[in-house]
Short mmCIF file of C-alpha atoms and ligand atoms in Angstrom, two decimals:
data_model
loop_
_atom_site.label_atom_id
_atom_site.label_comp_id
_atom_site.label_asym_id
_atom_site.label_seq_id
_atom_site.Cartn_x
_atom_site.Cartn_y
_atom_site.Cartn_z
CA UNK J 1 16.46 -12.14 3.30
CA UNK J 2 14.01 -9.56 1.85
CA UNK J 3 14.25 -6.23 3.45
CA UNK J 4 12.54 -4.36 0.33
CA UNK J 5 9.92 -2.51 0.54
CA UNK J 6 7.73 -5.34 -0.90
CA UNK J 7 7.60 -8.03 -1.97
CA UNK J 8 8.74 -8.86 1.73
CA UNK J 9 9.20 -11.75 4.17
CA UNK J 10 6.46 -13.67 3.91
CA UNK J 11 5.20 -15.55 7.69
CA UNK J 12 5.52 -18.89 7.38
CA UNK J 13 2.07 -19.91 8.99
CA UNK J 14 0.78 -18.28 6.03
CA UNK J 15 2.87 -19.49 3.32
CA UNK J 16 1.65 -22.61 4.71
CA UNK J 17 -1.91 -22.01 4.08
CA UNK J 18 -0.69 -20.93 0.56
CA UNK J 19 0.08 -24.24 -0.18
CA UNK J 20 -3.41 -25.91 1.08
CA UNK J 21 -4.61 -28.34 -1.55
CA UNK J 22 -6.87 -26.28 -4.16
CA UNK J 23 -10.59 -26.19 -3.33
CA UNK J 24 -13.26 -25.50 -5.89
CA UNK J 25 -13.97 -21.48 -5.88
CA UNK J 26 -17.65 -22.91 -5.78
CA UNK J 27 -17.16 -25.10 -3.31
CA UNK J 28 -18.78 -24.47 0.29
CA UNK J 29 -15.56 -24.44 1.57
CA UNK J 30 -14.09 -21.64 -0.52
CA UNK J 31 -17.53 -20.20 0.05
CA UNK J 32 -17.14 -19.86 3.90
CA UNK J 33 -13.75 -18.98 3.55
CA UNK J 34 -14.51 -15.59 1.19
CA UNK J 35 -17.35 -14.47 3.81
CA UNK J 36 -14.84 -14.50 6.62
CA UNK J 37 -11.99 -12.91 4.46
CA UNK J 38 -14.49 -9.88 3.37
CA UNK J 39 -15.82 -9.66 7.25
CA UNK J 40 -11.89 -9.45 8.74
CA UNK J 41 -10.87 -6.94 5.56
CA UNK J 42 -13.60 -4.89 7.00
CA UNK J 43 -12.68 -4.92 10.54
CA UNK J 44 -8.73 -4.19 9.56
CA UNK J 45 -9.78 -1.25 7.89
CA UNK J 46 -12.29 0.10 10.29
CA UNK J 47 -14.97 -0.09 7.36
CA UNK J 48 -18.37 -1.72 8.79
CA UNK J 49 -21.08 -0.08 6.86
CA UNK J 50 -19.12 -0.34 3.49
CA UNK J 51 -17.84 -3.33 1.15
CA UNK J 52 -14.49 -4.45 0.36
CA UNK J 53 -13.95 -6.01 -3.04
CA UNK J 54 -10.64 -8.63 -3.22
CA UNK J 55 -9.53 -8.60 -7.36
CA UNK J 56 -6.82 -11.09 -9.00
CA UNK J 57 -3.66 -8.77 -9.50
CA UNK J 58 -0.82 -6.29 -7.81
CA UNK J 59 -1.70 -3.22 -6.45
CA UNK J 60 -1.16 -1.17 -9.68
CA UNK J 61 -4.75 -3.23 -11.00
CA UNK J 62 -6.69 -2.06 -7.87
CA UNK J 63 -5.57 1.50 -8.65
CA UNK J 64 -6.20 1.46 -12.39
CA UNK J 65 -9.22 -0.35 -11.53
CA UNK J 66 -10.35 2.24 -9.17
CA UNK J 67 -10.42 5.15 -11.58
CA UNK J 68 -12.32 3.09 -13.78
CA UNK J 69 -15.08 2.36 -11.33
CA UNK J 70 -15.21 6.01 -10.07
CA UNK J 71 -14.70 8.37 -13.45
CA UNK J 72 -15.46 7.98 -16.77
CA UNK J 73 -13.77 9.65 -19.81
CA UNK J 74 -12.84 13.09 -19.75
CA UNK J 75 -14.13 13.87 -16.43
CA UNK J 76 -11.54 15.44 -13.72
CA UNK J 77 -9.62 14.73 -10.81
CA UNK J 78 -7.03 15.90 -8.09
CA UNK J 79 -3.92 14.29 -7.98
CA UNK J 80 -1.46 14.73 -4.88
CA UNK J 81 2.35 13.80 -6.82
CA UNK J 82 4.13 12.73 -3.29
CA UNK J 83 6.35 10.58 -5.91
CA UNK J 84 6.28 8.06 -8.26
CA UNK J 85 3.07 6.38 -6.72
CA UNK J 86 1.01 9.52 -6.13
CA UNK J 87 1.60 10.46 -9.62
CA UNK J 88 1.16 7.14 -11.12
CA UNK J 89 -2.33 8.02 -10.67
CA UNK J 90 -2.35 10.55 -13.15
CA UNK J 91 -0.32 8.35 -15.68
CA UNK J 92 -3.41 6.06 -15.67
CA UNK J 93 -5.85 8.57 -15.70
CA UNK J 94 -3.80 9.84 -18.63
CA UNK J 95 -4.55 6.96 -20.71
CA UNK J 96 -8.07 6.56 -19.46
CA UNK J 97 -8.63 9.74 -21.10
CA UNK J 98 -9.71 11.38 -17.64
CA UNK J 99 -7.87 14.98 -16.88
CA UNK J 100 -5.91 14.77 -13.48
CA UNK J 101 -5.11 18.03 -12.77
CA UNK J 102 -1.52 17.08 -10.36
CA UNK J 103 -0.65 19.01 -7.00
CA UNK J 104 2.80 18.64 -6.51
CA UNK J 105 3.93 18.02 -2.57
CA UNK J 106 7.18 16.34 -2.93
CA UNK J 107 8.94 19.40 -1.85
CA UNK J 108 6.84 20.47 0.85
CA UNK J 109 6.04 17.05 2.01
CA UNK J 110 2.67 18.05 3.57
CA UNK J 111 -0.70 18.50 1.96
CA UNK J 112 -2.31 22.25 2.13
CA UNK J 113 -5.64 22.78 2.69
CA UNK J 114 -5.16 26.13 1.08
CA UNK J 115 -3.81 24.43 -2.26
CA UNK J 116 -6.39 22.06 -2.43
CA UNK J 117 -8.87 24.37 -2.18
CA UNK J 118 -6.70 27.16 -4.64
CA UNK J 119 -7.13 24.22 -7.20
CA UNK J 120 -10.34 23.48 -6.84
CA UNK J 121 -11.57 27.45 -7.77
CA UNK J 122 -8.85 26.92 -10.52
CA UNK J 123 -11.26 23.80 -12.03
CA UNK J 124 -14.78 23.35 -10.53
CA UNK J 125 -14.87 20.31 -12.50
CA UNK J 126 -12.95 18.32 -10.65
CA UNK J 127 -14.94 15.09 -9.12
CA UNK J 128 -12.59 13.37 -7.21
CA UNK J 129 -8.90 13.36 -5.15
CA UNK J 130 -6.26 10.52 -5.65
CA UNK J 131 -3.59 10.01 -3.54
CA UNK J 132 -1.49 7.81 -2.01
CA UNK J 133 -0.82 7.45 1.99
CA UNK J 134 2.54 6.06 2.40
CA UNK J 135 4.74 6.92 -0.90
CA UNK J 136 7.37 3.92 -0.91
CA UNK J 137 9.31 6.13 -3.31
CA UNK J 138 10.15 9.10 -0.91
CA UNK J 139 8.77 7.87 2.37
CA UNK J 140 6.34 10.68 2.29
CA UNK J 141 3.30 10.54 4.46
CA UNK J 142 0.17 12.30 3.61
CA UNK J 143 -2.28 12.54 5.96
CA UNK J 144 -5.99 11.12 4.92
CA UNK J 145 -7.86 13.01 7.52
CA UNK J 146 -7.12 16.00 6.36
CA UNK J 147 -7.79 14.94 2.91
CA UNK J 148 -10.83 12.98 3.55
CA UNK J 149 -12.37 16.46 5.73
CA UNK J 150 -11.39 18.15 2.21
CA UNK J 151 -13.03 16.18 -0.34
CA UNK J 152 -16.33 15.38 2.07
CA UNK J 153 -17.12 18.87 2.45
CA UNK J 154 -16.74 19.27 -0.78
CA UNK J 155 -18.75 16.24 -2.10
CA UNK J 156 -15.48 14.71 -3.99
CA UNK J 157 -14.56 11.29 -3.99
CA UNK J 158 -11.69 10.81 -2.17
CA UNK J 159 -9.10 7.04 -3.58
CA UNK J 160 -6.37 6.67 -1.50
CA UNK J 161 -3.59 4.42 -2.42
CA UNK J 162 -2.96 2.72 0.95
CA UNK J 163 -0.69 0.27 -0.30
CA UNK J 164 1.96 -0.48 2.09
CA UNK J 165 1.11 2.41 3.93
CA UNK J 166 -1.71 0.71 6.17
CA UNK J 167 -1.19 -1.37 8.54
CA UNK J 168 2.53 -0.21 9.11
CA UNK J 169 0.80 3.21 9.84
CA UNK J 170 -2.27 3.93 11.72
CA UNK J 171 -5.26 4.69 9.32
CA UNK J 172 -9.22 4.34 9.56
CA UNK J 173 -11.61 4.47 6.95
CA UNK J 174 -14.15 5.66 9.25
CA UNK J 175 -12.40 8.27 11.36
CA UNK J 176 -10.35 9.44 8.02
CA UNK J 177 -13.99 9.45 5.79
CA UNK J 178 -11.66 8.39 3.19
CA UNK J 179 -13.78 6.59 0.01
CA UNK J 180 -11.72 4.37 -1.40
CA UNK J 181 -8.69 2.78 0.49
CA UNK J 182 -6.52 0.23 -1.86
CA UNK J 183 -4.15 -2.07 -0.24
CA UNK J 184 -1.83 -5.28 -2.04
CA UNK J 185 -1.41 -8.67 -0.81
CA UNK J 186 3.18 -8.38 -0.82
CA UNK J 187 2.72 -5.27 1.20
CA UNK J 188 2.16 -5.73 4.71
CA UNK J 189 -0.26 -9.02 4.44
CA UNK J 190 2.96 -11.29 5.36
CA UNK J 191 2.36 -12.90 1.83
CA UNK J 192 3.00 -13.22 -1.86
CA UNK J 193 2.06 -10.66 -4.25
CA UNK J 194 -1.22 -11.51 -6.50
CA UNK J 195 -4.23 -9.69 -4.53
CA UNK J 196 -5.22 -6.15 -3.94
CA UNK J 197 -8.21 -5.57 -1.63
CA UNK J 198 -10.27 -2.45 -2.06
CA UNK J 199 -12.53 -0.55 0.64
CA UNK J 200 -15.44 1.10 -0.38
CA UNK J 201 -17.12 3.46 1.94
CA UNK J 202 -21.19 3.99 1.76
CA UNK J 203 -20.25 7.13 0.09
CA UNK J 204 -18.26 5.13 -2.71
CA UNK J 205 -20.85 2.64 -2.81
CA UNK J 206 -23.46 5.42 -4.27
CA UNK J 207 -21.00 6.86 -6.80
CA UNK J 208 -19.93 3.36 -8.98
CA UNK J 209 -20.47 3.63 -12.07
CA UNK J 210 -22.87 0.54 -12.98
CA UNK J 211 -21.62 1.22 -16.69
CA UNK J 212 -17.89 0.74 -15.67
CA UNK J 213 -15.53 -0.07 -19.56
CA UNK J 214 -14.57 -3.30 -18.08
CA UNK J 215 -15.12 -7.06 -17.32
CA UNK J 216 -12.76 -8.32 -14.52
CA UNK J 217 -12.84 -5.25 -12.51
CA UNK J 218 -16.20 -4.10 -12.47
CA UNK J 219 -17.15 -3.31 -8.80
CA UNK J 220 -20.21 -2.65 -9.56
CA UNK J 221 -21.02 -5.94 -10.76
CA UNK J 222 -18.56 -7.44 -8.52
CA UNK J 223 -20.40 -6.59 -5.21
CA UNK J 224 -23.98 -7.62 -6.72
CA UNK J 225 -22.09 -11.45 -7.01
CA UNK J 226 -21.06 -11.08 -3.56
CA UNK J 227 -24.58 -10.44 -2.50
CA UNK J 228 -25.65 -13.62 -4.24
CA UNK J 229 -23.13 -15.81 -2.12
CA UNK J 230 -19.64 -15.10 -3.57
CA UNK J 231 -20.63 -15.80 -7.24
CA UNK J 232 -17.30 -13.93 -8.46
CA UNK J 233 -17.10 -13.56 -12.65
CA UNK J 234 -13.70 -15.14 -12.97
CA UNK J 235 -11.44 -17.19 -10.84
CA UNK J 236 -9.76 -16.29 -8.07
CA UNK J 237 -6.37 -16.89 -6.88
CA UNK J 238 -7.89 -19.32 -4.57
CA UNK J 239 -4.11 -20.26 -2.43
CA UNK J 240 -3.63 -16.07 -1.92
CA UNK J 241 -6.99 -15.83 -0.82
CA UNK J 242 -6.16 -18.80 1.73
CA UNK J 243 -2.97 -17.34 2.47
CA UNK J 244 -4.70 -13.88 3.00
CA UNK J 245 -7.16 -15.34 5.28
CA UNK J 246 -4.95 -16.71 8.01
CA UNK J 247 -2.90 -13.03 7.43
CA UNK J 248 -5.58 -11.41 8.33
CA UNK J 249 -6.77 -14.01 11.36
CA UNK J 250 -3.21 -13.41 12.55
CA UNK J 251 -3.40 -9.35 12.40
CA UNK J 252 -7.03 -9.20 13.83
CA UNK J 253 -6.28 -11.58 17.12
CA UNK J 254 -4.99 -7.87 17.80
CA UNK J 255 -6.29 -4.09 17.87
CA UNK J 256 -4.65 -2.37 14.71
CA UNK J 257 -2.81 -0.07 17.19
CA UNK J 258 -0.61 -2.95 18.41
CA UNK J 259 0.17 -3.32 15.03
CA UNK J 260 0.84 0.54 14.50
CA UNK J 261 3.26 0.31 17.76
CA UNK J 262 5.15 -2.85 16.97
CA UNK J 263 6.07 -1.37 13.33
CA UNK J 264 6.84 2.00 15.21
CA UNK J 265 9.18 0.05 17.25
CA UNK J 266 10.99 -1.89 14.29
CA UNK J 267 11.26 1.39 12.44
CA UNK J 268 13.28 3.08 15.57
CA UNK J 269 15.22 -0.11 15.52
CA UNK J 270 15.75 -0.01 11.47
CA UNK J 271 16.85 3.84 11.86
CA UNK J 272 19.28 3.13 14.41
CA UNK J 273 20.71 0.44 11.95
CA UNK J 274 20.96 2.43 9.61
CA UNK J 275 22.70 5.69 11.45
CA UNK J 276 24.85 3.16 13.33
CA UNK J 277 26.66 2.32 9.71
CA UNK J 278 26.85 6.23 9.06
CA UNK J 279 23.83 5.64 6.85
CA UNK J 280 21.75 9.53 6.49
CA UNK J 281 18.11 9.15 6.75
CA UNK J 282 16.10 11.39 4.76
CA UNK J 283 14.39 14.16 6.72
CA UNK J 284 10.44 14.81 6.18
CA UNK J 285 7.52 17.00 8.04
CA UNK J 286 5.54 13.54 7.68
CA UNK J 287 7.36 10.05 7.15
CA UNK J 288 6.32 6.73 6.58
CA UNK J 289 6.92 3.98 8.89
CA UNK J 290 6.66 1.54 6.23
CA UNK J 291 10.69 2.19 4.37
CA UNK J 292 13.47 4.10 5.34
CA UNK J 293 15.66 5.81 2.51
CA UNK J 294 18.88 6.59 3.62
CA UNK J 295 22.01 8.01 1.52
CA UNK J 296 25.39 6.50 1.27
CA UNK J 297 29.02 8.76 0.54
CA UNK J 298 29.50 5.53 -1.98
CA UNK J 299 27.65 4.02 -4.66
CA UNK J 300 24.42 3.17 -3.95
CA UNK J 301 23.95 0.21 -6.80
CA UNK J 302 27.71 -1.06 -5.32
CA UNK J 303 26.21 -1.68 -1.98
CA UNK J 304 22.80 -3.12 -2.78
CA UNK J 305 25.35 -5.68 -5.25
CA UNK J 306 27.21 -6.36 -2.29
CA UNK J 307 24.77 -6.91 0.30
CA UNK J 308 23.23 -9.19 -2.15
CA UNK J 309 26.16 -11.34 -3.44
CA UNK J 310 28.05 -11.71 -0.01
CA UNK J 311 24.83 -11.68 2.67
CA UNK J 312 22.07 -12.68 0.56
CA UNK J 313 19.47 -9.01 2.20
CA UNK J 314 17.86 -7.83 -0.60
CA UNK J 315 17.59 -3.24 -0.56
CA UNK J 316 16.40 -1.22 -2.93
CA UNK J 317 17.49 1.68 -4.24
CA UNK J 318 16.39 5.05 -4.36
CA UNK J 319 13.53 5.49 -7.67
CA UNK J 320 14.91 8.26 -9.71
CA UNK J 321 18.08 8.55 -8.05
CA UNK J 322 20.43 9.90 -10.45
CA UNK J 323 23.58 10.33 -8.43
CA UNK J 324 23.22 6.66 -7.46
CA UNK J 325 23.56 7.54 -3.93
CA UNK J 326 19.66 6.34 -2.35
CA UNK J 327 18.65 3.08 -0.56
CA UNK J 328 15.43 1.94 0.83
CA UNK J 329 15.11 -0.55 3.44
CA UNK J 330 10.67 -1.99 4.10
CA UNK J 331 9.59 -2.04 7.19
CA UNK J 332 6.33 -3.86 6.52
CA UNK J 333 7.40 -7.45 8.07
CA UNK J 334 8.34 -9.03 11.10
CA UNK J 335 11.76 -9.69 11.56
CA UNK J 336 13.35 -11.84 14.07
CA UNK J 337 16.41 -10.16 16.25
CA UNK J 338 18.72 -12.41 14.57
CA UNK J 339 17.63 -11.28 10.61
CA UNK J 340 17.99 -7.54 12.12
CA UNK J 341 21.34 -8.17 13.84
CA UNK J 342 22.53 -9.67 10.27
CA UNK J 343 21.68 -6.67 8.56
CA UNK J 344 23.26 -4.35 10.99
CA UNK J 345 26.14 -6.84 10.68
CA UNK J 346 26.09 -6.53 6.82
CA UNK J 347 25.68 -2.72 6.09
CA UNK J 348 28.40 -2.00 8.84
CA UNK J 349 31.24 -4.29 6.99
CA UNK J 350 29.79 -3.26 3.78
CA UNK J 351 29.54 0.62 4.33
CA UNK J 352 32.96 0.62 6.71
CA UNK J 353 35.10 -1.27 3.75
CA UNK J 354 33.96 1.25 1.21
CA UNK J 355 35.30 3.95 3.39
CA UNK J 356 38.79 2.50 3.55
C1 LIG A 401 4.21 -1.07 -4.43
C2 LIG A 401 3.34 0.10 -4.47
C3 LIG A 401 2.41 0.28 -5.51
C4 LIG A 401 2.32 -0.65 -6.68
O1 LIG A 401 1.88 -1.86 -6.28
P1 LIG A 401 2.15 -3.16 -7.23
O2 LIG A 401 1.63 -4.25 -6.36
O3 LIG A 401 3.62 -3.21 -7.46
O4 LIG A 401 1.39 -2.96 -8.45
C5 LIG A 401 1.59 1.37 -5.45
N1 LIG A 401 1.66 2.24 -4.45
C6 LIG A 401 2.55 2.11 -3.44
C7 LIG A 401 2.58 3.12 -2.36
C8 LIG A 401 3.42 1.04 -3.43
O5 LIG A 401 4.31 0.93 -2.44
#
């Protein structure tokens, strides 16, 4: 049983389409089934006027390829360091040869509108913000309204890294005026990992870069395809895109806040869990609903081992966590009273025999 914070449990009515028999990426089928995808990507997101590219690869490609798409060499950018996702932006920019200039909130664990703005004076040349919404590696929450209201006013281009953070969290492209909103298939889509879907606002759509340093992930190039019926410049994963269609057919038969409220629910049901086996869940100003880190008296690494080996639920631990004392339990699937009554089974023997 997978209760990391993704890959997760996939739903087996999608896993089912997964394993359609392949169709042509040419074919009319595959044709008809693209159109619809793009349409329901756009209604999840709250994203009508803009375009929403789907690219071969993890969530780590859609980021990377987002920076590429937006900035060129040597050009500058804010990055929000909520943890090891926020900054991973800047490692990437790093290499691009971009200058990410990083704003640190992992103690504070809330964006400042003063900072931002402190930063900005500091270097006028910055062109865009990057940030991520839901950190998976401290459970930080940053809040994209506030963000988006920043970098609109002042005409910076504002790439969120929503990756497991929407969905499990309430977030609209429109209402947040965010630009670019990056999500992966393993995170909240009920599936495998092998996508990453990207939302472009109008705003994003006038600031691509038409000469963009790459093949495979060239938006620019990407979107005039989709104009001429889906003509994409490489293969798709045709069974994800399947499997992310019926996903997505499955999420939209609802409003996104029912989705918002049922992972509110689990969460309060996860953190009683968790308290119940004298886990301690880690405090914030804003936190995720999307994982829980909690901290053990015992070995961290111990517990995960024996959770694994003796009741087959997967945990993570904490990312650098050098007392080994950190685990994170995903909240960004459905799980069925009996799974969550076998992990509250689990960590209580588990947690209770290391304190004899
Ligand atoms: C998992 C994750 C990523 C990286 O996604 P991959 O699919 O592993 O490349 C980036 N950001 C956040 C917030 C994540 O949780």
């Amino acid at each position: 049983m997978l209760f990391s914070c993704g890959p997760s449990k996939c739903d087996k009515a999608v896993l089912k389409k997964q394993s359609n028999l392949m169709v042509h990426h040419r074919s009319a089928a595959f044709l008809e089934l693209y159109e619809s995808l793009i349409v329901q990507l756009k209604q999840l997101c709250d994203d009508h006027e803009g375009e929403v590219l789907v690219l071969n690869g993890s969530g780590s490609s859609g980021m990377e390829a987002a920076l590429l798409n937006f900035l060129s060499s040597g050009e500058e950018l804010l990055v929000i360091d909520s943890g090891r996702f926020g900054s991973r932006f800047a490692l990437m920019a790093k290499r691009m040869d971009m200058i990410p200039h990083l704003y640190d909130v992992k103690q504070q664990g809330v964006v400042d509108t003063a900072m931002l703005e402190q930063m900005l004076s500091a270097y006028p040349a910055i062109k865009a913000i990057a940030f991520t919404y839901s950190d998976t590696s401290t459970g930080l929450l940053m809040d994209p309204k506030r963000i988006g209201a920043f970098a609109r006013k002042h005409q910076l281009l504002s790439i969120m890294d929503g990756i497991g953070g929407v969905i499990m969290n309430p977030f609209s492209m429109k209402e947040s005026q965010i630009d670019v909103c990056i999500m992966a298939s393993q995170k909240g889509f009920w599936m495998s990992p092998g996508l990453c879907m990207i939302a472009l606002s109008p705003t994003a759509l006038t600031r691509l870069n038409p000469q963009a340093p790459t093949y495979v992930f060239h938006f620019y190039e990407m979107l005039q395809k989709q104009k001429q019926n889906a003509l994409l410049q490489y293969t798709p994963a045709v069974s994800l895109y399947f499997a992310l269609h019926q996903a997505l057919c499955i999420l939209n038969s609802r409003p996104i806040t029912y989705w918002n409220q049922f992972y509110q629910r689990q969460y309060e049901r996860l953190y009683t869990i968790i308290t119940e086996a004298n886990g301690c869940i880690k405090q914030a100003p804003s936190l995720s609903r999307s994982v829980l880190l909690f901290t053990t008296s015992k070995s961290a690494s111990r517990l995960q081992q024996r959770l694994e080996q003796e009741f087959q639920i997967r945990i993570e631990l904490g990312l650098d966590d050098q007392e080994d004392r950190i685990l994170r339990i995903g909240n960004m699937a459905r799980y069925s009273e009996e799974e969550l009554n076998a992990l509250a089974h689990a960590l209580k023997c588990c947690l209770q025999e290391e304190n004899n």
